[in-house]
GROMACS .gro file of N, CA and C in nm:
model
  537
    1MET      N    1  -1.490  -1.957   1.998
    1MET     CA    2  -1.474  -2.094   1.956
    1MET      C    3  -1.380  -2.099   1.836
    2SER      N    4  -1.301  -2.201   1.829
    2SER     CA    5  -1.207  -2.219   1.718
    2SER      C    6  -1.281  -2.253   1.590
    3ASN      N    7  -1.224  -2.207   1.478
    3ASN     CA    8  -1.283  -2.236   1.349
    3ASN      C    9  -1.171  -2.251   1.247
    4ALA      N   10  -1.148  -2.372   1.200
    4ALA     CA   11  -1.040  -2.398   1.104
    4ALA      C   12  -1.059  -2.321   0.974
    5ALA      N   13  -1.181  -2.278   0.943
    5ALA     CA   14  -1.205  -2.201   0.821
    5ALA      C   15  -1.138  -2.064   0.826
    6ASN      N   16  -1.098  -2.020   0.946
    6ASN     CA   17  -1.031  -1.891   0.961
    6ASN      C   18  -0.881  -1.900   0.940
    7VAL      N   19  -0.828  -2.019   0.916
    7VAL     CA   20  -0.685  -2.039   0.892
    7VAL      C   21  -0.662  -2.032   0.741
    8ARG      N   22  -0.574  -1.939   0.698
    8ARG     CA   23  -0.559  -1.914   0.555
    8ARG      C   24  -0.413  -1.899   0.515
    9ILE      N   25  -0.388  -1.931   0.389
    9ILE     CA   26  -0.264  -1.897   0.321
    9ILE      C   27  -0.302  -1.847   0.183
   10GLY      N   28  -0.209  -1.798   0.109
   10GLY     CA   29  -0.237  -1.764  -0.030
   10GLY      C   30  -0.199  -1.623  -0.067
   11GLN      N   31  -0.185  -1.605  -0.195
   11GLN     CA   32  -0.139  -1.478  -0.249
   11GLN      C   33  -0.255  -1.381  -0.270
   12VAL      N   34  -0.218  -1.256  -0.298
   12VAL     CA   35  -0.315  -1.152  -0.325
   12VAL      C   36  -0.287  -1.091  -0.462
   13ASP      N   37  -0.391  -1.036  -0.520
   13ASP     CA   38  -0.376  -0.950  -0.637
   13ASP      C   39  -0.363  -0.807  -0.586
   14VAL      N   40  -0.280  -0.728  -0.652
   14VAL     CA   41  -0.257  -0.589  -0.613
   14VAL      C   42  -0.317  -0.500  -0.720
   15TYR      N   43  -0.402  -0.406  -0.675
   15TYR     CA   44  -0.468  -0.312  -0.766
   15TYR      C   45  -0.437  -0.170  -0.723
   16VAL      N   46  -0.429  -0.080  -0.821
   16VAL     CA   47  -0.409   0.061  -0.793
   16VAL      C   48  -0.514   0.139  -0.872
   17ASP      N   49  -0.566   0.245  -0.811
   17ASP     CA   50  -0.670   0.327  -0.873
   17ASP      C   51  -0.640   0.473  -0.842
   18TYR      N   52  -0.619   0.552  -0.946
   18TYR     CA   53  -0.590   0.695  -0.927
   18TYR      C   54  -0.717   0.778  -0.917
   19LEU      N   55  -0.832   0.710  -0.914
   19LEU     CA   56  -0.962   0.776  -0.899
   19LEU      C   57  -0.981   0.886  -1.004
   20ASP      N   58  -0.930   0.857  -1.124
   20ASP     CA   59  -0.938   0.952  -1.235
   20ASP      C   60  -1.043   0.910  -1.338
   21GLY      N   61  -1.125   0.812  -1.302
   21GLY     CA   62  -1.227   0.764  -1.393
   21GLY      C   63  -1.184   0.647  -1.479
   22ASN      N   64  -1.055   0.611  -1.475
   22ASN     CA   65  -1.005   0.499  -1.554
   22ASN      C   66  -1.018   0.365  -1.482
   23GLY      N   67  -1.058   0.366  -1.356
   23GLY     CA   68  -1.077   0.243  -1.280
   23GLY      C   69  -0.947   0.186  -1.226
   24GLU      N   70  -0.959   0.069  -1.166
   24GLU     CA   71  -0.843   0.002  -1.108
   24GLU      C   72  -0.755  -0.061  -1.215
   25ARG      N   73  -0.626  -0.068  -1.183
   25ARG     CA   74  -0.532  -0.139  -1.270
   25ARG      C   75  -0.465  -0.248  -1.188
   26HIS      N   76  -0.471  -0.371  -1.241
   26HIS     CA   77  -0.405  -0.485  -1.178
   26HIS      C   78  -0.256  -0.476  -1.209
   27LEU      N   79  -0.172  -0.490  -1.108
   27LEU     CA   80  -0.027  -0.475  -1.127
   27LEU      C   81   0.042  -0.602  -1.173
   28GLY      N   82  -0.034  -0.709  -1.197
   28GLY     CA   83   0.024  -0.830  -1.252
   28GLY      C   84   0.068  -0.928  -1.145
   29HIS      N   85   0.144  -1.027  -1.189
   29HIS     CA   86   0.191  -1.132  -1.099
   29HIS      C   87   0.283  -1.076  -0.991
   30THR      N   88   0.273  -1.136  -0.873
   30THR     CA   89   0.367  -1.106  -0.765
   30THR      C   90   0.456  -1.227  -0.743
   31LEU      N   91   0.564  -1.207  -0.673
   31LEU     CA   92   0.655  -1.316  -0.637
   31LEU      C   93   0.690  -1.298  -0.490
   32GLY      N   94   0.648  -1.392  -0.407
   32GLY     CA   95   0.676  -1.381  -0.264
   32GLY      C   96   0.565  -1.314  -0.187
   33GLY      N   97   0.453  -1.286  -0.252
   33GLY     CA   98   0.337  -1.232  -0.183
   33GLY      C   99   0.349  -1.085  -0.149
   34ALA      N  100   0.268  -1.044  -0.051
   34ALA     CA  101   0.263  -0.905  -0.007
   34ALA      C  102   0.263  -0.903   0.146
   35GLU      N  103   0.309  -0.793   0.202
   35GLU     CA  104   0.314  -0.778   0.348
   35GLU      C  105   0.239  -0.652   0.389
   36PHE      N  106   0.160  -0.665   0.495
   36PHE     CA  107   0.083  -0.556   0.554
   36PHE      C  108   0.147  -0.523   0.687
   37THR      N  109   0.181  -0.396   0.710
   37THR     CA  110   0.238  -0.354   0.837
   37THR      C  111   0.163  -0.232   0.887
   38PHE      N  112   0.109  -0.243   1.008
   38PHE     CA  113   0.040  -0.130   1.071
   38PHE      C  114   0.116  -0.096   1.198
   39GLU      N  115   0.185   0.018   1.197
   39GLU     CA  116   0.264   0.060   1.312
   39GLU      C  117   0.182   0.156   1.397
   40ARG      N  118   0.194   0.138   1.528
   40ARG     CA  119   0.123   0.225   1.623
   40ARG      C  120   0.226   0.288   1.716
   41GLU      N  121   0.217   0.419   1.733
   41GLU     CA  122   0.310   0.490   1.821
   41GLU      C  123   0.231   0.553   1.935
   42PHE      N  124   0.284   0.538   2.057
   42PHE     CA  125   0.218   0.589   2.177
   42PHE      C  126   0.317   0.666   2.263
   43THR      N  127   0.264   0.751   2.348
   43THR     CA  128   0.345   0.814   2.452
   43THR      C  129   0.279   0.783   2.585
   44ASP      N  130   0.361   0.757   2.686
   44ASP     CA  131   0.310   0.729   2.819
   44ASP      C  132   0.264   0.858   2.886
   45LEU      N  133   0.150   0.851   2.951
   45LEU     CA  134   0.101   0.963   3.031
   45LEU      C  135   0.125   0.928   3.177
   46THR      N  136   0.194   1.016   3.247
   46THR     CA  137   0.228   0.993   3.388
   46THR      C  138   0.188   1.115   3.471
   47VAL      N  139   0.176   1.093   3.600
   47VAL     CA  140   0.150   1.203   3.695
   47VAL      C  141   0.244   1.183   3.814
   48ASP      N  142   0.270   1.290   3.884
   48ASP     CA  143   0.361   1.284   3.999
   48ASP      C  144   0.315   1.181   4.102
   49GLN      N  145   0.186   1.171   4.124
   49GLN     CA  146   0.133   1.082   4.227
   49GLN      C  147   0.180   0.937   4.210
   50TYR      N  148   0.199   0.891   4.083
   50TYR     CA  149   0.237   0.753   4.059
   50TYR      C  150   0.379   0.738   4.005
   51GLY      N  151   0.455   0.843   4.011
   51GLY     CA  152   0.595   0.837   3.968
   51GLY      C  153   0.606   0.807   3.820
   52THR      N  154   0.687   0.706   3.788
   52THR     CA  155   0.709   0.673   3.647
   52THR      C  156   0.610   0.568   3.595
   53SER      N  157   0.517   0.524   3.681
   53SER     CA  158   0.415   0.428   3.637
   53SER      C  159   0.323   0.494   3.534
   54THR      N  160   0.282   0.415   3.437
   54THR     CA  161   0.199   0.467   3.329
   54THR      C  162   0.053   0.474   3.372
   55LEU      N  163  -0.004   0.593   3.367
   55LEU     CA  164  -0.145   0.615   3.399
   55LEU      C  165  -0.233   0.581   3.279
   56ASP      N  166  -0.186   0.618   3.161
   56ASP     CA  167  -0.257   0.590   3.037
   56ASP      C  168  -0.156   0.602   2.923
   57MET      N  169  -0.200   0.571   2.804
   57MET     CA  170  -0.115   0.585   2.687
   57MET      C  171  -0.194   0.661   2.581
   58ALA      N  172  -0.128   0.758   2.519
   58ALA     CA  173  -0.193   0.838   2.415
   58ALA      C  174  -0.133   0.804   2.280
   59LEU      N  175  -0.219   0.780   2.184
   59LEU     CA  176  -0.175   0.754   2.048
   59LEU      C  177  -0.109   0.879   1.992
   60THR      N  178   0.011   0.864   1.935
   60THR     CA  179   0.080   0.978   1.875
   60THR      C  180   0.091   0.966   1.723
   61GLY      N  181   0.055   0.850   1.670
   61GLY     CA  182   0.058   0.836   1.524
   61GLY      C  183   0.047   0.692   1.480
   62ASN      N  184   0.012   0.676   1.354
   62ASN     CA  185   0.004   0.545   1.289
   62ASN      C  186   0.076   0.551   1.157
   63ASN      N  187   0.132   0.438   1.117
   63ASN     CA  188   0.187   0.421   0.983
   63ASN      C  189   0.132   0.292   0.927
   64LEU      N  190   0.080   0.298   0.807
   64LEU     CA  191   0.030   0.181   0.737
   64LEU      C  192   0.114   0.163   0.612
   65MET      N  193   0.173   0.044   0.598
   65MET     CA  194   0.262   0.015   0.486
   65MET      C  195   0.219  -0.117   0.421
   66ILE      N  196   0.234  -0.122   0.289
   66ILE     CA  197   0.214  -0.245   0.213
   66ILE      C  198   0.340  -0.265   0.129
   67LYS      N  199   0.394  -0.387   0.134
   67LYS     CA  200   0.510  -0.419   0.051
   67LYS      C  201   0.475  -0.537  -0.037
   68ALA      N  202   0.500  -0.525  -0.166
   68ALA     CA  203   0.476  -0.635  -0.260
   68ALA      C  204   0.591  -0.641  -0.359
   69THR      N  205   0.621  -0.761  -0.404
   69THR     CA  206   0.724  -0.780  -0.505
   69THR      C  207   0.656  -0.819  -0.635
   70LEU      N  208   0.667  -0.731  -0.734
   70LEU     CA  209   0.604  -0.754  -0.863
   70LEU      C  210   0.697  -0.832  -0.953
   71ALA      N  211   0.642  -0.932  -1.021
   71ALA     CA  212   0.720  -1.014  -1.112
   71ALA      C  213   0.716  -0.959  -1.255
   72GLU      N  214   0.623  -0.869  -1.282
   72GLU     CA  215   0.610  -0.812  -1.415
   72GLU      C  216   0.672  -0.672  -1.416
   73ILE      N  217   0.787  -0.662  -1.483
   73ILE     CA  218   0.860  -0.536  -1.488
   73ILE      C  219   0.820  -0.463  -1.615
   74THR      N  220   0.739  -0.360  -1.598
   74THR     CA  221   0.695  -0.276  -1.710
   74THR      C  222   0.723  -0.131  -1.674
   75ALA      N  223   0.725  -0.045  -1.773
   75ALA     CA  224   0.744   0.098  -1.744
   75ALA      C  225   0.630   0.150  -1.658
   76GLN      N  226   0.509   0.099  -1.678
   76GLN     CA  227   0.395   0.143  -1.598
   76GLN      C  228   0.409   0.097  -1.452
   77ASN      N  229   0.458  -0.025  -1.430
   77ASN     CA  230   0.482  -0.069  -1.292
   77ASN      C  231   0.599   0.006  -1.230
   78LEU      N  232   0.701   0.038  -1.309
   78LEU     CA  233   0.810   0.122  -1.257
   78LEU      C  234   0.757   0.259  -1.215
   79ALA      N  235   0.659   0.310  -1.288
   79ALA     CA  236   0.598   0.438  -1.252
   79ALA      C  237   0.526   0.429  -1.118
   80GLU      N  238   0.474   0.311  -1.084
   80GLU     CA  239   0.413   0.292  -0.951
   80GLU      C  240   0.521   0.297  -0.843
   81ALA      N  241   0.637   0.240  -0.872
   81ALA     CA  242   0.747   0.235  -0.776
   81ALA      C  243   0.817   0.369  -0.762
   82ILE      N  244   0.815   0.449  -0.869
   82ILE     CA  245   0.884   0.579  -0.870
   82ILE      C  246   0.782   0.685  -0.910
   83PRO      N  247   0.693   0.722  -0.817
   83PRO     CA  248   0.583   0.812  -0.853
   83PRO      C  249   0.627   0.953  -0.893
   84GLU      N  250   0.748   0.992  -0.854
   84GLU     CA  251   0.794   1.125  -0.894
   84GLU      C  252   0.851   1.125  -1.035
   85GLY      N  253   0.855   1.009  -1.098
   85GLY     CA  254   0.896   1.001  -1.238
   85GLY      C  255   0.784   1.051  -1.329
   86VAL      N  256   0.813   1.060  -1.457
   86VAL     CA  257   0.713   1.101  -1.554
   86VAL      C  258   0.694   0.987  -1.653
   87TYR      N  259   0.577   0.925  -1.649
   87TYR     CA  260   0.544   0.811  -1.734
   87TYR      C  261   0.476   0.862  -1.860
   88ALA      N  262   0.518   0.809  -1.974
   88ALA     CA  263   0.457   0.846  -2.102
   88ALA      C  264   0.449   0.722  -2.190
   89TYR      N  265   0.348   0.718  -2.275
   89TYR     CA  266   0.333   0.605  -2.367
   89TYR      C  267   0.275   0.653  -2.498
   90SER      N  268   0.304   0.576  -2.601
   90SER     CA  269   0.250   0.601  -2.735
   90SER      C  270   0.232   0.464  -2.799
   91GLY      N  271   0.107   0.425  -2.817
   91GLY     CA  272   0.080   0.292  -2.871
   91GLY      C  273   0.132   0.186  -2.776
   92SER      N  274   0.218   0.098  -2.825
   92SER     CA  275   0.273  -0.008  -2.740
   92SER      C  276   0.406   0.031  -2.676
   93ASP      N  277   0.457   0.151  -2.707
   93ASP     CA  278   0.584   0.197  -2.651
   93ASP      C  279   0.558   0.284  -2.528
   94SER      N  280   0.649   0.274  -2.431
   94SER     CA  281   0.635   0.356  -2.310
   94SER      C  282   0.772   0.387  -2.252
   95LYS      N  283   0.774   0.487  -2.162
   95LYS     CA  284   0.899   0.523  -2.096
   95LYS      C  285   0.869   0.585  -1.961
   96LEU      N  286   0.968   0.586  -1.875
   96LEU     CA  287   0.961   0.652  -1.746
   96LEU      C  288   1.084   0.741  -1.734
   97SER      N  289   1.062   0.871  -1.725
   97SER     CA  290   1.172   0.966  -1.706
   97SER      C  291   1.194   0.985  -1.557
   98LEU      N  292   1.320   1.003  -1.518
   98LEU     CA  293   1.355   1.007  -1.376
   98LEU      C  294   1.422   1.137  -1.337
   99GLY      N  295   1.394   1.183  -1.214
   99GLY     CA  296   1.462   1.299  -1.156
   99GLY      C  297   1.371   1.420  -1.147
  100ARG      N  298   1.351   1.470  -1.025
  100ARG     CA  299   1.271   1.590  -0.998
  100ARG      C  300   1.347   1.681  -0.902
  101SER      N  301   1.303   1.804  -0.896
  101SER     CA  302   1.359   1.899  -0.800
  101SER      C  303   1.311   1.866  -0.660
  102ALA      N  304   1.392   1.904  -0.561
  102ALA     CA  305   1.355   1.885  -0.422
  102ALA      C  306   1.226   1.960  -0.392
  103GLY      N  307   1.145   1.902  -0.306
  103GLY     CA  308   1.021   1.967  -0.264
  103GLY      C  309   0.897   1.910  -0.332
  104TYR      N  310   0.915   1.822  -0.430
  104TYR     CA  311   0.800   1.761  -0.498
  104TYR      C  312   0.719   1.682  -0.396
  105LEU      N  313   0.588   1.701  -0.396
  105LEU     CA  314   0.500   1.633  -0.301
  105LEU      C  315   0.448   1.503  -0.361
  106LEU      N  316   0.476   1.393  -0.293
  106LEU     CA  317   0.430   1.263  -0.341
  106LEU      C  318   0.278   1.252  -0.342
  107SER      N  319   0.210   1.333  -0.264
  107SER     CA  320   0.064   1.329  -0.264
  107SER      C  321   0.008   1.361  -0.403
  108ASN      N  322   0.088   1.425  -0.488
  108ASN     CA  323   0.045   1.453  -0.626
  108ASN      C  324   0.018   1.323  -0.702
  109LYS      N  325   0.080   1.213  -0.661
  109LYS     CA  326   0.065   1.085  -0.729
  109LYS      C  327   0.004   0.978  -0.638
  110ALA      N  328  -0.061   1.019  -0.529
  110ALA     CA  329  -0.122   0.922  -0.439
  110ALA      C  330  -0.236   0.850  -0.510
  111ALA      N  331  -0.249   0.722  -0.480
  111ALA     CA  332  -0.353   0.640  -0.543
  111ALA      C  333  -0.415   0.547  -0.440
  112GLN      N  334  -0.536   0.504  -0.467
  112GLN     CA  335  -0.597   0.402  -0.381
  112GLN      C  336  -0.534   0.268  -0.414
  113LEU      N  337  -0.490   0.197  -0.313
  113LEU     CA  338  -0.428   0.066  -0.330
  113LEU      C  339  -0.520  -0.038  -0.268
  114ARG      N  340  -0.535  -0.151  -0.336
  114ARG     CA  341  -0.620  -0.258  -0.284
  114ARG      C  342  -0.552  -0.393  -0.301
  115LEU      N  343  -0.547  -0.470  -0.194
  115LEU     CA  344  -0.501  -0.608  -0.199
  115LEU      C  345  -0.624  -0.698  -0.192
  116HIS      N  346  -0.633  -0.794  -0.283
  116HIS     CA  347  -0.748  -0.884  -0.287
  116HIS      C  348  -0.698  -1.029  -0.285
  117PRO      N  349  -0.732  -1.107  -0.180
  117PRO     CA  350  -0.690  -1.247  -0.177
  117PRO      C  351  -0.742  -1.322  -0.300
  118VAL      N  352  -0.653  -1.389  -0.371
  118VAL     CA  353  -0.687  -1.459  -0.494
  118VAL      C  354  -0.789  -1.569  -0.470
  119VAL      N  355  -0.785  -1.632  -0.353
  119VAL     CA  356  -0.877  -1.741  -0.324
  119VAL      C  357  -1.023  -1.693  -0.317
  120ASN      N  358  -1.044  -1.565  -0.291
  120ASN     CA  359  -1.179  -1.510  -0.282
  120ASN      C  360  -1.232  -1.473  -0.421
  121ALA      N  361  -1.364  -1.489  -0.439
  121ALA     CA  362  -1.427  -1.446  -0.564
  121ALA      C  363  -1.404  -1.296  -0.583
  122SER      N  364  -1.402  -1.251  -0.706
  122SER     CA  365  -1.376  -1.109  -0.733
  122SER      C  366  -1.482  -1.019  -0.668
  123SER      N  367  -1.599  -1.071  -0.642
  123SER     CA  368  -1.705  -0.992  -0.578
  123SER      C  369  -1.700  -0.998  -0.425
  124ASN      N  370  -1.612  -1.082  -0.369
  124ASN     CA  371  -1.599  -1.097  -0.224
  124ASN      C  372  -1.485  -1.009  -0.175
  125HIS      N  373  -1.519  -0.898  -0.110
  125HIS     CA  374  -1.419  -0.803  -0.063
  125HIS      C  375  -1.401  -0.808   0.089
  126ASN      N  376  -1.448  -0.914   0.153
  126ASN     CA  377  -1.446  -0.923   0.299
  126ASN      C  378  -1.305  -0.920   0.358
  127GLU      N  379  -1.205  -0.962   0.284
  127GLU     CA  380  -1.067  -0.962   0.335
  127GLU      C  381  -0.978  -0.865   0.259
  128ASP      N  382  -1.035  -0.784   0.173
  128ASP     CA  383  -0.954  -0.688   0.097
  128ASP      C  384  -0.892  -0.585   0.191
  129VAL      N  385  -0.772  -0.541   0.156
  129VAL     CA  386  -0.703  -0.437   0.231
  129VAL      C  387  -0.696  -0.315   0.141
  130TYR      N  388  -0.738  -0.201   0.195
  130TYR     CA  389  -0.739  -0.075   0.120
  130TYR      C  390  -0.646   0.026   0.186
  131ILE      N  391  -0.575   0.101   0.105
  131ILE     CA  392  -0.511   0.225   0.147
  131ILE      C  393  -0.572   0.333   0.060
  132TRP      N  394  -0.626   0.437   0.122
  132TRP     CA  395  -0.695   0.542   0.044
  132TRP      C  396  -0.598   0.624  -0.039
  133ARG      N  397  -0.483   0.662   0.020
  133ARG     CA  398  -0.386   0.747  -0.050
  133ARG      C  399  -0.248   0.685  -0.032
  134ALA      N  400  -0.211   0.596  -0.121
  134ALA     CA  401  -0.084   0.524  -0.111
  134ALA      C  402   0.021   0.587  -0.201
  135VAL      N  403   0.144   0.593  -0.149
  135VAL     CA  404   0.258   0.641  -0.229
  135VAL      C  405   0.376   0.548  -0.204
  136SER      N  406   0.454   0.524  -0.307
  136SER     CA  407   0.574   0.442  -0.296
  136SER      C  408   0.683   0.525  -0.230
  137VAL      N  409   0.751   0.465  -0.129
  137VAL     CA  410   0.845   0.545  -0.049
  137VAL      C  411   0.985   0.485  -0.035
  138GLU      N  412   1.009   0.366  -0.084
  138GLU     CA  413   1.140   0.303  -0.066
  138GLU      C  414   1.223   0.313  -0.195
  139SER      N  415   1.352   0.290  -0.180
  139SER     CA  416   1.441   0.287  -0.296
  139SER      C  417   1.400   0.174  -0.390
  140VAL      N  418   1.432   0.191  -0.518
  140VAL     CA  419   1.398   0.092  -0.619
  140VAL      C  420   1.527   0.032  -0.671
  141GLU      N  421   1.532  -0.102  -0.671
  141GLU     CA  422   1.649  -0.173  -0.721
  141GLU      C  423   1.603  -0.275  -0.824
  142LEU      N  424   1.671  -0.281  -0.935
  142LEU     CA  425   1.647  -0.383  -1.037
  142LEU      C  426   1.780  -0.453  -1.064
  143SER      N  427   1.778  -0.585  -1.061
  143SER     CA  428   1.898  -0.662  -1.092
  143SER      C  429   1.892  -0.709  -1.237
  144PHE      N  430   1.999  -0.690  -1.308
  144PHE     CA  431   2.010  -0.738  -1.445
  144PHE      C  432   2.118  -0.845  -1.445
  145LYS      N  433   2.078  -0.969  -1.406
  145LYS     CA  434   2.173  -1.078  -1.392
  145LYS      C  435   2.121  -1.199  -1.468
  146VAL      N  436   2.212  -1.276  -1.523
  146VAL     CA  437   2.175  -1.391  -1.604
  146VAL      C  438   2.111  -1.502  -1.521
  147ASP      N  439   2.141  -1.510  -1.391
  147ASP     CA  440   2.092  -1.620  -1.309
  147ASP      C  441   1.988  -1.579  -1.205
  148GLU      N  442   1.930  -1.460  -1.220
  148GLU     CA  443   1.828  -1.414  -1.126
  148GLU      C  444   1.709  -1.356  -1.202
  149GLN      N  445   1.591  -1.388  -1.153
  149GLN     CA  446   1.470  -1.330  -1.210
  149GLN      C  447   1.463  -1.183  -1.170
  150ARG      N  448   1.429  -1.099  -1.263
  150ARG     CA  449   1.415  -0.957  -1.234
  150ARG      C  450   1.279  -0.933  -1.168
  151VAL      N  451   1.278  -0.868  -1.053
  151VAL     CA  452   1.155  -0.836  -0.981
  151VAL      C  453   1.161  -0.690  -0.936
  152LEU      N  454   1.045  -0.639  -0.900
  152LEU     CA  455   1.033  -0.499  -0.858
  152LEU      C  456   0.962  -0.496  -0.724
  153GLU      N  457   1.036  -0.464  -0.618
  153GLU     CA  458   0.976  -0.455  -0.485
  153GLU      C  459   0.928  -0.311  -0.462
  154ILE      N  460   0.803  -0.299  -0.425
  154ILE     CA  461   0.744  -0.167  -0.398
  154ILE      C  462   0.691  -0.166  -0.256
  155THR      N  463   0.724  -0.061  -0.182
  155THR     CA  464   0.668  -0.038  -0.050
  155THR      C  465   0.587   0.090  -0.055
  156TRP      N  466   0.457   0.074  -0.032
  156TRP     CA  467   0.366   0.188  -0.030
  156TRP      C  468   0.339   0.229   0.114
  157LYS      N  469   0.331   0.359   0.135
  157LYS     CA  470   0.295   0.414   0.266
  157LYS      C  471   0.164   0.490   0.252
  158ALA      N  472   0.079   0.477   0.353
  158ALA     CA  473  -0.050   0.547   0.351
  158ALA      C  474  -0.031   0.691   0.397
  159LEU      N  475  -0.087   0.783   0.321
  159LEU     CA  476  -0.096   0.923   0.362
  159LEU      C  477  -0.235   0.945   0.421
  160ILE      N  478  -0.247   1.038   0.512
  160ILE     CA  479  -0.377   1.072   0.572
  160ILE      C  480  -0.473   1.117   0.462
  161ASP      N  481  -0.595   1.068   0.469
  161ASP     CA  482  -0.703   1.112   0.380
  161ASP      C  483  -0.803   1.189   0.465
  162GLU      N  484  -0.794   1.321   0.459
  162GLU     CA  485  -0.879   1.406   0.543
  162GLU      C  486  -1.027   1.401   0.504
  163THR      N  487  -1.059   1.338   0.392
  163THR     CA  488  -1.201   1.324   0.354
  163THR      C  489  -1.267   1.207   0.425
  164GLN      N  490  -1.187   1.121   0.488
  164GLN     CA  491  -1.240   1.005   0.559
  164GLN      C  492  -1.271   1.040   0.705
  165PRO      N  493  -1.366   0.971   0.765
  165PRO     CA  494  -1.398   0.997   0.907
  165PRO      C  495  -1.291   0.942   1.000
  166GLU      N  496  -1.293   0.988   1.124
  166GLU     CA  497  -1.201   0.941   1.228
  166GLU      C  498  -1.208   0.789   1.236
  167GLY      N  499  -1.092   0.725   1.247
  167GLY     CA  500  -1.085   0.581   1.253
  167GLY      C  501  -1.065   0.515   1.118
  168ARG      N  502  -1.076   0.594   1.008
  168ARG     CA  503  -1.058   0.543   0.872
  168ARG      C  504  -0.959   0.630   0.793
  169LEU      N  505  -0.878   0.708   0.858
  169LEU     CA  506  -0.795   0.808   0.791
  169LEU      C  507  -0.691   0.748   0.696
  170LEU      N  508  -0.645   0.626   0.721
  170LEU     CA  509  -0.541   0.566   0.638
  170LEU      C  510  -0.594   0.460   0.543
  171GLY      N  511  -0.689   0.380   0.588
  171GLY     CA  512  -0.739   0.271   0.506
  171GLY      C  513  -0.830   0.182   0.586
  172GLN      N  514  -0.848   0.058   0.538
  172GLN     CA  515  -0.931  -0.038   0.609
  172GLN      C  516  -0.904  -0.178   0.560
  173VAL      N  517  -0.950  -0.275   0.637
  173VAL     CA  518  -0.950  -0.416   0.599
  173VAL      C  519  -1.095  -0.459   0.597
  174GLY      N  520  -1.140  -0.508   0.484
  174GLY     CA  521  -1.278  -0.554   0.472
  174GLY      C  522  -1.352  -0.479   0.362
  175ASP      N  523  -1.475  -0.521   0.340
  175ASP     CA  524  -1.558  -0.472   0.230
  175ASP      C  525  -1.581  -0.322   0.239
  176ASN      N  526  -1.546  -0.250   0.135
  176ASN     CA  527  -1.561  -0.105   0.130
  176ASN      C  528  -1.708  -0.064   0.121
  177ALA      N  529  -1.797  -0.156   0.085
  177ALA     CA  530  -1.940  -0.124   0.072
  177ALA      C  531  -2.007  -0.112   0.210
  178ILE      N  532  -1.940  -0.161   0.316
  178ILE     CA  533  -1.996  -0.152   0.451
  178ILE      C  534  -1.966  -0.014   0.505
  179SER      N  535  -2.069   0.057   0.551
  179SER     CA  536  -2.046   0.193   0.603
  179SER      C  537  -2.029   0.195   0.751
   0.00000   0.00000   0.00000
């Protein structure tokens, strides 16, 4: 049955948690919202008896991506966009150093990412989107122009979390308290 209450619009808050005991960090205002992309890859299974007709399809992989445009440009948010950088701070001052040797594993900086619809109460996680091990994977561009707002677009990709059970290896949509 149709239910108009299931029709929604609205922005999300973006949170990151390195599971280091410091808790989640809100990444600040976004501009243009966030995008969730779940890619599914399959291969056709065929047998001689049916020629090129598909008998079944086997899953060969998944990719889970989240893209958000942050309106607050800080060294700490740049560190989210460039995880292979080295972030340092002292008091109110901070910096992000850039450039690593080839072979650096992004999993060293993987973090739990959570999108929370702003319209929902902070205790309502029914529509939250989680990535267990998210890493930023796209190029980073910042415009320094007099007539354009500076924004930071980050695309996170989910890495497999082998501590999760089958069917939850990348993340989930919905309340994390439900087992």
